[in-house]
Amino acid sequence: MIFECPPALQVWALSDIPSILGCFPCTSLYENFDFLFWRKNEVGFPTSQRDCFPWIIWFIWKARNNKAFNGKETWAIDTLLLARTEAESWEIARKKEEEEDQVVCETTPVVHPPQIPHIPTCQIDASWIDHGLVSGLGWFLRDNMGATTWGKKDATRAYQHFTQRWTDLFGYCIAYVI
């Protein structure tokens, strides 16, 4: 679908990624991804054009969903322009993050705050099916210094036994925290 349907073929034909007869696009999903991830480097087209393909795939998929679920058709050129715009935005955002990371690393020393005591907490949860014999429960405990303990238990007893185990677990958590 991403490489073979007519709208997708139009998008790939309009893109800067070269169409090579028998190589890309072809009927094999694996060969197409092999080309996009590795063999495109052998063809020798610019990196800026090579890095756009994930967005092309994504917007072909979105155009397909838009047609299938909303009945709206997206032109191949619009799909490609959206993909290019998103790829450019991603590249700009990535470069800004790299620049910010460099500035932060150069000017900000790493300081570890002192260990602050926490309020002891106990989180518990359970899951069961009405009139079923299978249930499960779990807990997560954190003491005042942040040390954690967790556990889980499955139960194959009737509901009455499950509620007793739930009560026992809740009592255990309360006793542990106090």
Coordinates of C-alpha atoms in Angstrom, one line a residue:
M1 CA 0.0 0.0 0.0
I2 CA 2.8 2.4 0.9
F3 CA 4.7 1.7 -2.3
E4 CA 2.3 0.1 -4.8
C5 CA -1.1 1.8 -4.8
P6 CA -1.5 4.5 -7.5
P7 CA -1.6 7.5 -5.2
A8 CA 1.6 6.2 -3.4
L9 CA 3.3 5.6 -6.8
Q10 CA 2.5 9.2 -7.7
V11 CA 4.0 10.6 -4.5
W12 CA 7.2 8.5 -4.9
A13 CA 7.5 9.6 -8.6
L14 CA 7.2 13.3 -7.5
S15 CA 9.7 12.9 -4.7
D16 CA 13.4 13.5 -5.0
I17 CA 14.1 9.8 -4.3
P18 CA 15.0 8.2 -7.6
S19 CA 12.7 5.6 -9.0
I20 CA 14.9 2.8 -10.3
L21 CA 13.1 0.2 -12.5
G22 CA 13.0 -3.2 -10.7
C23 CA 14.6 -1.7 -7.5
F24 CA 12.5 1.1 -6.1
P25 CA 9.5 1.1 -5.8
C26 CA 8.8 -2.5 -6.3
T27 CA 6.3 -5.1 -5.1
S28 CA 8.4 -6.2 -2.1
L29 CA 7.9 -4.2 1.0
Y30 CA 11.3 -5.5 2.3
E31 CA 13.2 -4.5 -0.8
N32 CA 11.6 -1.1 -0.7
F33 CA 12.7 -0.5 2.9
D34 CA 16.1 -2.0 2.1
F35 CA 16.5 0.6 -0.6
L36 CA 15.4 3.5 1.6
F37 CA 17.5 2.5 4.6
W38 CA 20.7 1.3 2.9
R39 CA 20.9 1.2 -0.9
K40 CA 19.9 4.8 -1.4
N41 CA 23.3 5.7 -0.1
E42 CA 24.9 3.8 -3.0
V43 CA 22.9 5.8 -5.5
G44 CA 24.5 9.0 -4.3
F45 CA 21.7 11.5 -3.9
P46 CA 21.9 14.3 -1.3
T47 CA 21.4 13.6 2.4
S48 CA 18.6 16.2 2.6
Q49 CA 16.6 14.3 0.1
R50 CA 17.4 10.9 1.6
D51 CA 16.2 11.9 5.1
C52 CA 12.7 12.8 3.9
F53 CA 11.4 9.3 3.3
P54 CA 10.0 8.6 6.8
W55 CA 7.7 11.6 6.4
I56 CA 6.7 10.6 2.9
I57 CA 5.7 7.2 4.2
W58 CA 3.8 8.7 7.1
F59 CA 1.8 11.2 5.0
I60 CA 1.0 8.5 2.4
W61 CA -0.4 6.5 5.3
K62 CA -2.4 9.5 6.6
A63 CA -3.7 10.2 3.1
R64 CA -4.8 6.6 2.8
N65 CA -6.6 6.8 6.2
N66 CA -8.2 10.1 5.3
K67 CA -9.6 8.5 2.1
A68 CA -10.7 5.3 3.7
F69 CA -12.3 6.7 6.9
N70 CA -13.4 10.2 5.8
G71 CA -13.9 9.8 2.1
K72 CA -11.5 12.7 1.4
E73 CA -8.8 12.3 -1.3
T74 CA -5.5 14.0 -0.9
W75 CA -3.5 14.9 -4.0
A76 CA -0.1 13.4 -4.4
I77 CA 1.6 16.8 -4.5
D78 CA -0.1 17.8 -1.3
T79 CA 1.1 14.6 0.4
L80 CA 4.6 15.3 -0.7
L81 CA 4.6 19.0 0.3
L82 CA 3.3 18.1 3.8
A83 CA 6.0 15.5 4.1
R84 CA 8.7 17.9 3.0
T85 CA 7.4 20.6 5.4
E86 CA 7.4 18.2 8.3
A87 CA 10.9 16.9 7.5
E88 CA 12.2 20.5 7.4
S89 CA 10.5 21.4 10.6
W90 CA 11.9 18.3 12.3
E91 CA 15.4 19.2 11.1
I92 CA 15.2 22.7 12.4
A93 CA 13.8 21.5 15.8
R94 CA 16.6 18.9 16.0
K95 CA 19.3 21.5 15.2
K96 CA 17.9 23.8 17.9
E97 CA 17.9 21.0 20.5
E98 CA 21.5 20.2 19.6
E99 CA 22.5 23.8 20.0
E100 CA 20.7 24.1 23.3
D101 CA 22.3 20.9 24.5
Q102 CA 25.7 22.3 23.6
V103 CA 25.1 25.5 25.5
V104 CA 23.7 23.7 28.5
C105 CA 26.6 21.3 28.6
E106 CA 29.2 24.1 28.3
T107 CA 27.8 26.5 30.9
T108 CA 25.8 24.5 33.4
P109 CA 27.6 22.3 35.9
V110 CA 25.8 19.2 37.1
V111 CA 24.7 19.5 40.7
H112 CA 22.9 16.7 42.5
P113 CA 20.4 17.9 45.1
P114 CA 20.6 16.4 48.5
Q115 CA 18.4 13.4 49.2
I116 CA 15.0 14.8 50.5
P117 CA 12.8 12.4 52.5
H118 CA 9.6 11.6 50.7
I119 CA 6.2 10.9 52.1
P120 CA 5.8 7.1 52.3
T121 CA 3.3 6.0 49.6
C122 CA 1.5 2.8 48.8
Q123 CA -0.2 2.2 45.5
I124 CA -2.4 -0.8 44.9
D125 CA -4.5 -2.1 42.1
A126 CA -6.5 -5.1 41.2
S127 CA -8.2 -6.6 38.2
W128 CA -10.9 -9.3 37.9
I129 CA -13.7 -10.5 35.8
D130 CA -17.2 -10.7 37.3
H131 CA -18.2 -14.3 38.1
G132 CA -14.7 -15.4 37.0
L133 CA -12.2 -17.4 39.0
V134 CA -9.2 -15.5 37.9
S135 CA -8.0 -12.2 39.3
G136 CA -4.8 -10.3 39.9
L137 CA -3.5 -7.6 42.1
G138 CA -0.3 -5.6 42.6
W139 CA 1.3 -3.1 44.8
F140 CA 4.1 -0.5 44.7
L141 CA 5.5 0.8 48.0
R142 CA 7.9 3.8 48.4
D143 CA 9.4 4.5 51.9
N144 CA 10.4 7.9 53.3
M145 CA 13.9 7.7 51.7
G146 CA 12.6 6.8 48.2
A147 CA 13.4 3.1 48.3
T148 CA 10.8 1.1 46.3
T149 CA 9.3 -2.3 46.7
W150 CA 6.7 -3.8 44.4
G151 CA 4.9 -7.1 44.0
K152 CA 2.1 -8.9 42.2
K153 CA -0.2 -11.8 42.9
D154 CA -2.5 -13.8 40.8
A155 CA -5.5 -15.5 42.4
T156 CA -7.6 -18.3 41.0
R157 CA -10.1 -18.4 43.9
A158 CA -13.7 -17.2 44.0
Y159 CA -14.5 -13.5 44.5
Q160 CA -15.0 -13.8 48.2
H161 CA -11.4 -15.0 48.6
F162 CA -10.2 -12.3 46.4
T163 CA -11.7 -9.5 48.5
Q164 CA -10.1 -11.1 51.6
R165 CA -6.7 -11.0 49.8
W166 CA -7.3 -7.4 48.8
T167 CA -8.1 -6.5 52.4
D168 CA -4.9 -8.4 53.5
L169 CA -2.8 -6.6 50.9
F170 CA -4.2 -3.2 51.9
G171 CA -3.4 -3.9 55.5
Y172 CA 0.1 -5.0 54.6
C173 CA 0.7 -1.7 52.7
I174 CA -0.6 0.4 55.6
A175 CA 1.6 -1.5 58.1
Y176 CA 4.6 -1.1 55.8
V177 CA 4.2 2.6 55.3
I178 CA 3.6 3.3 59.0

